[in-house]
Short mmCIF file of C-alpha atoms in Angstrom, two decimals:
data_model
loop_
_atom_site.label_atom_id
_atom_site.label_comp_id
_atom_site.label_asym_id
_atom_site.label_seq_id
_atom_site.Cartn_x
_atom_site.Cartn_y
_atom_site.Cartn_z
CA MET A 253 -10.25 -33.45 -9.02
CA LYS A 254 -6.67 -32.02 -8.93
CA LYS A 255 -7.69 -28.39 -9.72
CA GLN A 256 -10.50 -28.61 -7.10
CA PHE A 257 -7.82 -29.51 -4.58
CA LEU A 258 -5.28 -26.78 -6.06
CA ILE A 259 -7.93 -23.91 -5.08
CA VAL A 260 -7.66 -24.57 -1.46
CA PRO A 261 -4.29 -22.67 -0.91
CA PHE A 262 -5.77 -19.72 -2.80
CA PHE A 263 -8.52 -19.75 -0.15
CA LEU A 264 -5.97 -19.65 2.85
CA ALA A 265 -4.20 -16.84 1.05
CA LEU A 266 -7.25 -14.85 0.96
CA ILE A 267 -8.10 -15.64 4.61
CA VAL A 268 -4.66 -14.09 5.46
CA ILE A 269 -5.52 -10.95 3.64
CA GLY A 270 -8.80 -10.67 5.35
CA LEU A 271 -7.29 -11.14 8.88
CA GLY A 272 -4.57 -8.71 8.10
CA LEU A 273 -7.11 -5.86 6.74
CA SER A 274 -10.15 -6.24 9.08
CA GLY A 275 -8.34 -6.99 12.37
CA MET A 276 -7.16 -3.42 12.76
CA GLY A 277 -10.63 -1.76 13.30
CA ALA A 278 -11.56 -4.21 15.98
CA VAL A 279 -8.45 -3.54 17.94
CA ILE A 280 -8.05 0.26 17.69
CA PRO A 281 -9.74 1.25 20.87
CA GLU A 282 -7.81 -1.14 23.28
CA MET A 283 -4.58 0.01 21.34
CA ALA A 284 -5.23 3.52 21.96
CA GLN A 285 -5.75 2.62 25.65
CA GLN A 286 -2.68 0.54 25.99
CA PHE A 287 -0.15 2.88 24.41
CA SER A 288 -2.19 6.13 25.96
CA VAL A 289 -2.73 7.88 22.42
CA SER A 290 -5.49 9.68 20.88
CA TYR A 291 -7.63 8.35 17.74
CA SER A 292 -5.63 10.49 15.43
CA VAL A 293 -2.38 8.89 16.78
CA VAL A 294 -3.37 5.35 16.85
CA GLY A 295 -4.76 6.09 13.26
CA ARG A 296 -1.59 6.26 12.03
CA VAL A 297 -1.60 2.32 12.14
CA PHE A 298 -4.00 2.51 9.15
CA LEU A 299 -1.57 4.90 7.44
CA PHE A 300 1.62 2.73 8.04
CA HIS A 301 -0.22 -0.39 6.90
CA GLY A 302 -1.66 1.22 4.06
CA LEU A 303 1.61 2.90 3.12
CA GLY A 304 3.27 -0.57 3.04
CA TYR A 305 0.38 -1.99 1.10
CA PHE A 306 0.08 0.95 -1.43
CA VAL A 307 3.74 0.88 -2.08
CA SER A 308 4.16 -2.78 -2.65
CA ILE A 309 0.95 -3.76 -4.59
CA LEU A 310 1.77 -1.73 -7.91
CA LEU A 311 5.65 -2.73 -7.38
CA ALA A 312 4.34 -6.33 -7.05
CA GLY A 313 2.57 -6.24 -10.33
CA ILE A 314 5.32 -4.84 -12.23
CA LEU A 315 7.85 -7.71 -10.69
CA GLY A 316 5.31 -10.45 -11.36
CA ASP A 317 5.17 -9.53 -15.05
CA ILE A 318 8.62 -9.04 -15.34
CA ILE A 319 10.22 -11.91 -13.28
CA ASN A 320 7.76 -14.45 -11.63
CA GLN A 321 4.24 -14.37 -10.11
CA VAL A 322 4.50 -17.31 -7.87
CA SER A 323 7.81 -16.16 -6.31
CA ILE A 324 6.44 -12.68 -5.38
CA LEU A 325 3.34 -14.52 -4.04
CA ARG A 326 5.52 -16.56 -1.69
CA LEU A 327 7.50 -13.47 -0.74
CA GLY A 328 4.34 -11.68 0.30
CA ILE A 329 3.40 -14.35 2.44
CA PHE A 330 6.60 -14.52 4.15
CA LEU A 331 6.76 -10.65 4.86
CA SER A 332 3.13 -10.90 6.12
CA LEU A 333 4.24 -13.56 8.62
CA ALA A 334 7.16 -11.17 9.68
CA GLY A 335 4.65 -8.45 10.31
CA PHE A 336 2.02 -10.26 12.19
CA GLY A 337 4.73 -11.66 14.50
CA GLY A 338 6.23 -8.08 14.98
CA ILE A 339 2.77 -6.76 16.08
CA SER A 340 2.29 -9.84 18.37
CA PHE A 341 5.42 -9.52 20.45
CA LEU A 342 7.25 -6.13 19.87
CA PRO A 343 6.55 -3.93 22.96
CA SER A 344 6.45 -0.16 21.84
CA PHE A 345 3.92 1.61 19.67
CA PRO A 346 6.63 2.90 17.08
CA LEU A 347 7.59 -0.88 16.37
CA VAL A 348 4.30 -2.01 16.35
CA MET A 349 3.57 0.61 13.73
CA ALA A 350 6.75 -0.61 11.66
CA SER A 351 5.29 -4.16 11.92
CA PHE A 352 2.07 -2.96 10.48
CA LEU A 353 3.94 -1.20 7.61
CA LEU A 354 5.75 -4.65 7.02
CA MET A 355 2.62 -6.67 7.08
CA GLY A 356 1.17 -4.01 4.71
CA VAL A 357 3.91 -4.83 2.17
CA GLY A 358 3.35 -8.66 2.49
CA LEU A 359 -0.31 -8.42 2.05
CA GLY A 360 0.15 -6.12 -0.95
CA PHE A 361 2.36 -8.62 -2.66
CA ILE A 362 -0.35 -11.26 -1.94
CA ASP A 363 -3.04 -9.52 -3.13
CA ALA A 364 -1.33 -8.28 -6.35
CA MET A 365 -0.40 -11.82 -7.31
CA ILE A 366 -3.22 -14.04 -6.20
CA SER A 367 -5.83 -13.18 -9.06
CA PRO A 368 -3.44 -13.24 -11.83
CA VAL A 369 -1.96 -16.75 -10.69
CA ALA A 370 -5.42 -18.11 -9.94
CA ASN A 371 -6.49 -16.87 -13.30
CA SER A 372 -3.49 -18.86 -15.17
CA VAL A 373 -4.55 -22.01 -13.10
CA PHE A 374 -8.42 -21.79 -13.27
CA THR A 375 -8.87 -20.61 -16.93
CA GLU A 376 -12.63 -21.60 -17.17
CA LYS A 377 -15.22 -18.87 -15.92
CA PRO A 378 -12.34 -16.72 -14.41
CA ALA A 379 -14.76 -14.13 -12.97
CA THR A 380 -16.78 -16.80 -11.19
CA THR A 381 -13.66 -18.39 -9.69
CA LEU A 382 -12.00 -15.19 -8.44
CA ASN A 383 -15.40 -14.31 -6.72
CA ILE A 384 -15.35 -17.81 -4.98
CA ILE A 385 -11.91 -17.34 -3.88
CA HIS A 386 -12.22 -13.95 -2.94
CA ALA A 387 -15.36 -14.90 -0.56
CA PHE A 388 -12.78 -16.26 1.52
CA PHE A 389 -11.07 -12.73 2.27
CA GLY A 390 -14.59 -12.08 3.32
CA LEU A 391 -14.32 -15.23 5.83
CA GLY A 392 -10.88 -13.96 7.06
CA SER A 393 -12.47 -10.51 7.68
CA LEU A 394 -15.27 -11.99 9.36
CA ALA A 395 -13.13 -14.27 11.57
CA ALA A 396 -11.02 -11.08 12.63
CA PRO A 397 -13.53 -9.20 14.84
CA ARG A 398 -15.36 -12.15 16.07
CA LEU A 399 -12.33 -13.84 17.08
CA TYR A 400 -11.25 -10.77 18.98
CA SER A 401 -14.66 -10.47 20.46
CA PHE A 402 -14.16 -13.93 21.89
CA LEU A 403 -10.74 -13.30 23.41
CA VAL A 404 -11.85 -10.22 25.10
CA VAL A 405 -14.82 -11.93 26.80
CA GLU A 406 -12.12 -14.72 27.67
CA GLY A 407 -9.79 -11.99 29.36
CA TYR A 408 -7.33 -11.87 26.50
CA GLY A 409 -6.34 -9.00 24.24
CA TRP A 410 -5.33 -7.65 20.74
CA ARG A 411 -1.96 -9.10 20.73
CA ASN A 412 -3.38 -12.64 21.18
CA LEU A 413 -5.37 -12.10 17.99
CA TYR A 414 -2.05 -11.37 16.12
CA GLN A 415 -0.32 -14.37 17.62
CA ILE A 416 -3.21 -16.58 15.98
CA CYS A 417 -2.91 -14.58 12.76
CA THR A 418 0.91 -15.20 12.91
CA LEU A 419 0.32 -18.96 13.25
CA PHE A 420 -2.33 -19.38 10.47
CA THR A 421 -0.02 -17.43 8.00
CA LEU A 422 3.01 -19.66 8.95
CA ILE A 423 0.84 -22.74 7.95
CA THR A 424 -0.13 -20.94 4.79
CA LEU A 425 3.45 -20.01 3.80
CA VAL A 426 4.60 -23.78 4.27
CA ILE A 427 1.66 -24.93 1.91
CA PHE A 428 2.81 -22.31 -0.84
CA LEU A 429 6.31 -23.50 -0.63
CA PHE A 430 5.12 -26.92 -2.63
CA PRO A 431 5.50 -26.66 -6.24
CA PHE A 432 2.03 -27.13 -7.09
CA ILE A 433 1.66 -23.89 -9.25
CA PRO A 434 2.74 -23.56 -12.73
CA ARG A 435 5.15 -21.00 -13.65
CA LYS A 436 4.41 -17.87 -15.54
CA ASN A 437 4.92 -17.87 -19.47
CA GLN A 438 6.96 -15.53 -21.05
CA PRO A 439 7.96 -12.19 -19.18
CA SER A 440 6.42 -9.03 -20.38
CA GLN A 441 8.58 -5.98 -21.85
CA PHE A 442 8.65 -2.98 -20.18
CA LYS A 443 7.13 -1.18 -23.14
CA GLU A 444 3.99 -3.41 -22.80
CA LEU A 445 3.78 -2.36 -19.03
CA LEU A 446 3.93 1.27 -19.82
CA GLY A 447 1.30 0.93 -22.81
CA VAL A 448 -1.48 -0.27 -20.60
CA PHE A 449 -1.49 3.16 -18.52
CA LYS A 450 -2.40 4.86 -21.86
CA GLN A 451 -5.94 3.30 -21.58
CA PRO A 452 -8.72 5.34 -20.24
CA ALA A 453 -10.55 2.28 -18.82
CA LEU A 454 -7.70 1.40 -16.68
CA TRP A 455 -7.97 4.88 -14.74
CA ILE A 456 -11.55 4.82 -14.34
CA MET A 457 -11.23 1.53 -12.75
CA GLY A 458 -8.69 2.79 -10.54
CA PHE A 459 -11.05 5.49 -9.43
CA THR A 460 -13.89 2.94 -8.99
CA THR A 461 -11.83 1.05 -6.58
CA LEU A 462 -10.31 4.11 -4.89
CA PHE A 463 -13.69 5.21 -3.65
CA TYR A 464 -15.00 1.68 -3.15
CA ALA A 465 -11.88 1.50 -0.48
CA GLY A 466 -12.87 4.64 0.79
CA GLY A 467 -16.41 3.74 1.86
CA VAL A 468 -15.33 0.15 3.03
CA SER A 469 -12.21 0.85 4.49
CA THR A 470 -13.69 3.72 6.73
CA LEU A 471 -16.55 1.68 7.77
CA ASN A 472 -14.43 -1.20 8.58
CA GLY A 473 -11.84 1.03 10.41
CA TRP A 474 -14.03 3.00 12.46
CA LEU A 475 -17.44 1.32 13.04
CA VAL A 476 -16.20 -0.24 16.22
CA SER A 477 -15.15 3.09 17.76
CA TYR A 478 -18.30 4.79 16.39
CA LEU A 479 -20.55 2.18 18.25
CA GLU A 480 -18.57 2.43 21.42
CA GLY A 481 -18.99 6.09 21.36
CA GLU A 482 -22.79 5.45 20.82
CA GLY A 483 -22.95 3.21 23.94
CA ILE A 484 -22.23 0.01 22.37
CA VAL A 485 -19.61 -2.52 24.47
CA ARG A 486 -16.32 -2.79 22.45
CA GLY A 487 -16.76 -6.35 22.28
CA GLU A 488 -20.27 -6.28 20.92
CA GLY A 489 -19.34 -3.73 18.42
CA ALA A 490 -16.79 -6.12 16.77
CA ILE A 491 -19.56 -8.62 16.48
CA PHE A 492 -21.88 -6.07 14.56
CA LEU A 493 -18.75 -5.50 12.36
CA SER A 494 -18.36 -9.17 11.43
CA TYR A 495 -21.98 -9.12 10.02
CA PHE A 496 -20.94 -6.64 7.33
CA TRP A 497 -18.08 -9.21 6.43
CA LEU A 498 -20.35 -12.16 6.59
CA GLY A 499 -22.44 -10.24 3.96
CA ILE A 500 -19.32 -9.83 1.94
CA MET A 501 -18.47 -13.55 2.05
CA LEU A 502 -21.83 -14.79 1.25
CA GLY A 503 -22.42 -12.30 -1.37
CA ARG A 504 -19.33 -13.50 -3.47
CA LEU A 505 -20.52 -17.12 -3.11
CA ILE A 506 -24.10 -16.33 -4.15
CA LEU A 507 -23.90 -13.64 -6.37
CA SER A 508 -20.76 -14.82 -8.42
CA PRO A 509 -22.93 -17.21 -10.81
CA VAL A 510 -25.87 -14.63 -10.97
CA SER A 511 -23.24 -11.91 -12.61
CA ASP A 512 -22.58 -14.41 -15.40
CA LYS A 513 -26.31 -14.19 -16.38
CA VAL A 514 -27.13 -10.51 -15.96
CA GLY A 515 -23.68 -9.15 -16.71
CA HIS A 516 -20.73 -8.14 -14.67
CA LEU A 517 -21.11 -4.61 -15.28
CA ASN A 518 -24.74 -4.68 -14.47
CA THR A 519 -24.11 -6.46 -11.51
CA ILE A 520 -21.80 -4.27 -9.86
CA ARG A 521 -23.66 -1.13 -10.61
CA LEU A 522 -26.72 -2.62 -8.87
CA ASN A 523 -24.60 -3.74 -6.00
CA ALA A 524 -23.18 -0.40 -5.80
CA LEU A 525 -26.75 1.11 -5.40
CA GLY A 526 -27.78 -1.46 -2.79
CA GLY A 527 -24.70 -0.72 -0.69
CA ILE A 528 -25.48 2.98 -0.78
CA VAL A 529 -28.99 2.47 0.31
CA PHE A 530 -28.04 0.00 3.15
CA VAL A 531 -25.36 1.87 4.85
CA SER A 532 -27.40 5.18 4.58
CA LEU A 533 -30.26 3.44 6.25
CA PHE A 534 -27.90 2.13 8.93
CA LEU A 535 -26.65 5.59 9.82
CA LEU A 536 -29.96 7.46 9.28
CA LEU A 537 -32.21 5.22 11.31
CA PRO A 538 -32.34 4.99 15.21
CA PHE A 539 -30.09 2.09 16.45
CA HIS A 540 -31.64 -1.04 17.09
CA SER A 541 -29.19 -4.24 17.43
CA THR A 542 -31.60 -6.23 14.81
CA SER A 543 -31.91 -3.49 12.26
CA ALA A 544 -28.03 -2.74 12.47
CA VAL A 545 -27.24 -6.34 12.00
CA LEU A 546 -29.58 -6.69 9.01
CA LEU A 547 -28.31 -3.40 7.40
CA LEU A 548 -24.73 -4.21 7.82
CA PHE A 549 -25.03 -7.43 6.51
CA GLY A 550 -26.82 -6.13 3.57
CA THR A 551 -24.39 -3.57 3.09
CA GLY A 552 -21.53 -6.40 2.77
CA PHE A 553 -23.86 -8.36 0.49
CA MET A 554 -24.40 -5.94 -1.86
CA LEU A 555 -20.71 -4.65 -2.30
CA SER A 556 -19.27 -8.02 -2.22
CA THR A 557 -18.58 -8.83 -5.95
CA LEU A 558 -17.12 -5.33 -6.94
CA ILE A 559 -13.50 -5.95 -6.25
CA PRO A 560 -13.08 -9.46 -7.59
CA THR A 561 -15.11 -8.66 -10.87
CA THR A 562 -13.36 -5.25 -11.42
CA VAL A 563 -10.13 -7.20 -11.22
CA SER A 564 -11.58 -9.77 -13.59
CA TYR A 565 -12.26 -7.00 -16.09
CA ALA A 566 -8.67 -5.91 -15.81
CA LEU A 567 -7.40 -9.39 -16.59
CA ALA A 568 -9.68 -9.81 -19.55
CA THR A 569 -8.99 -6.25 -20.90
CA PHE A 570 -4.99 -6.56 -20.62
CA PRO A 571 -4.27 -10.31 -20.89
CA GLU A 572 -0.63 -9.52 -21.73
CA VAL A 573 0.10 -7.79 -18.81
CA THR A 574 -2.33 -9.28 -15.95
CA SER A 575 -0.21 -8.80 -12.89
CA THR A 576 0.31 -5.07 -13.76
CA ALA A 577 -3.46 -4.55 -14.67
CA SER A 578 -4.72 -6.25 -11.87
CA SER A 579 -2.25 -4.61 -9.50
CA TRP A 580 -3.25 -1.16 -10.74
CA VAL A 581 -6.79 -1.80 -9.75
CA LEU A 582 -5.78 -2.91 -6.35
CA PHE A 583 -3.07 -0.05 -6.05
CA ASN A 584 -6.17 2.53 -5.95
CA ASN A 585 -7.98 0.42 -3.72
CA SER A 586 -4.83 0.33 -1.10
CA LEU A 587 -4.64 4.25 -1.72
CA GLY A 588 -7.98 4.62 -0.40
CA SER A 589 -7.43 2.12 2.22
CA PHE A 590 -4.62 3.84 3.90
CA LEU A 591 -5.51 7.20 2.97
CA PHE A 592 -9.28 7.59 3.96
CA PRO A 593 -9.55 5.70 7.21
CA TRP A 594 -6.45 7.81 8.42
CA LEU A 595 -8.57 11.03 7.52
CA GLY A 596 -11.45 9.41 9.32
CA GLY A 597 -9.39 9.40 12.55
CA VAL A 598 -8.21 12.84 12.03
CA ILE A 599 -12.12 14.07 11.46
CA GLY A 600 -13.22 12.12 14.41
CA THR A 601 -10.78 13.58 16.83
CA ALA A 602 -11.61 17.11 15.57
CA PHE A 603 -15.29 16.58 15.14
CA SER A 604 -17.05 13.51 15.75
CA LEU A 605 -16.85 9.90 14.59
CA ARG A 606 -20.56 10.66 13.32
CA LEU A 607 -18.93 12.68 10.89
CA THR A 608 -16.54 10.17 9.88
CA MET A 609 -19.32 7.47 9.14
CA ILE A 610 -21.26 10.08 6.86
CA PHE A 611 -18.46 9.82 4.48
CA VAL A 612 -18.94 6.21 3.89
CA PRO A 613 -22.08 6.63 1.53
CA LEU A 614 -20.55 9.68 -0.05
CA PHE A 615 -17.44 7.47 -1.06
CA LEU A 616 -19.76 5.02 -2.36
CA ILE A 617 -21.85 7.57 -4.42
CA LEU A 618 -18.62 8.49 -6.04
CA MET A 619 -17.71 5.11 -6.94
CA PHE A 620 -21.12 4.62 -8.76
CA LEU A 621 -20.55 7.54 -10.73
CA PHE A 622 -17.19 6.40 -12.14
CA GLN A 623 -18.83 3.06 -12.57
CA GLN A 624 -21.38 4.76 -14.80
CA TRP A 625 -18.72 6.19 -16.98
CA LEU A 626 -16.69 2.89 -17.07
CA ALA A 627 -19.82 1.33 -18.54
CA THR A 628 -19.58 3.78 -21.55
CA ILE A 629 -16.01 2.82 -22.29
CA GLY A 630 -16.64 -0.69 -21.48
CA ARG A 631 -19.58 -0.76 -24.08
CA ARG A 632 -17.28 0.47 -26.69
CA ASN A 633 -14.13 -1.27 -25.95
CA VAL A 634 -14.51 -4.40 -23.68
CA MET A 635 -17.61 -6.54 -24.59
CA VAL A 636 -16.48 -9.49 -22.31
CA PHE A 637 -17.11 -7.57 -19.15
CA ASN A 638 -20.76 -7.38 -19.73
CA GLY A 639 -21.24 -11.11 -20.20
CA TYR A 640 -19.97 -11.24 -23.99
CA GLN A 641 -16.95 -12.34 -25.67
CA LYS A 642 -14.27 -10.14 -27.00
CA GLU A 643 -14.30 -9.62 -30.88
#
């Protein structure tokens, strides 16, 4: 019963990450209008946010293995709180961009620490547990665009969305200040941290999550703006985006026990193929509200298990340096999250957002190719990832 209760704060932390990552795409059109800037300029929000996340997530992993994982996790929640507050109240676009940078740093610390900390608490079926915990990232990502849509209808704006995020993050920080998480065992040596980067599997996992982020973050960042260009009202476009995140949330809840039966590696490759098919159909077929909802939901559902299952692979493969291994996987995810949506804004300004969206399935195809390579190495070296125990 105690462990069941302890899982709740991890749910809240993943909701904070989801709110921070998915809210940007929904508010981009209003931000561009308020500050009178082009898509290429307002797209720097993705760049600054991703830069903070990108730099902090690998640093957090190293600090977590050398110092203390729980302290770094709490620091991340505090920095996220400060970033949300700055976005909510600071008046100028440069200060808002700086706040997105700070929020990105905080989210990077949270994201790097939440999986190894949870893995140390919930030792039975860690992959299933991580998928369930990460489902609440989908809840936060689902809530942000739908909440923004509701606020727009009621006459409020994008700053009000981030004020709500600020309050929620404050509550999460207060809960995590209670000493309910056991401290990490022996600190790792720096030599061990360097040795993990000599393993080819770690680099291939990194490329897998890099192109996963390229597809998902580009879709998340520019879908609302793309639909607005196609004649869909801004608030309705945010609702369509929310169905993508609903698919991610439900997919992690439903597919996590299934993956234990068919094998984690088989699951993520099948899910990758499904995501490619669904998003390609969304872009190729004539737009219809019902089919768009189903295809966006299907895209999120099929892509749902890829990040938590890959992180679980990293934790199982490198148990001596769990923070560094998981943060490297997420580091590449963050690299794609800030680089590809920013490039999407540049392409959208120079050509069209239609071309930007075409890159989504292309990135997912590249992800699948690296998964195939990972499968070859995984069968030789890490049998636990395919549903077996390490020998």
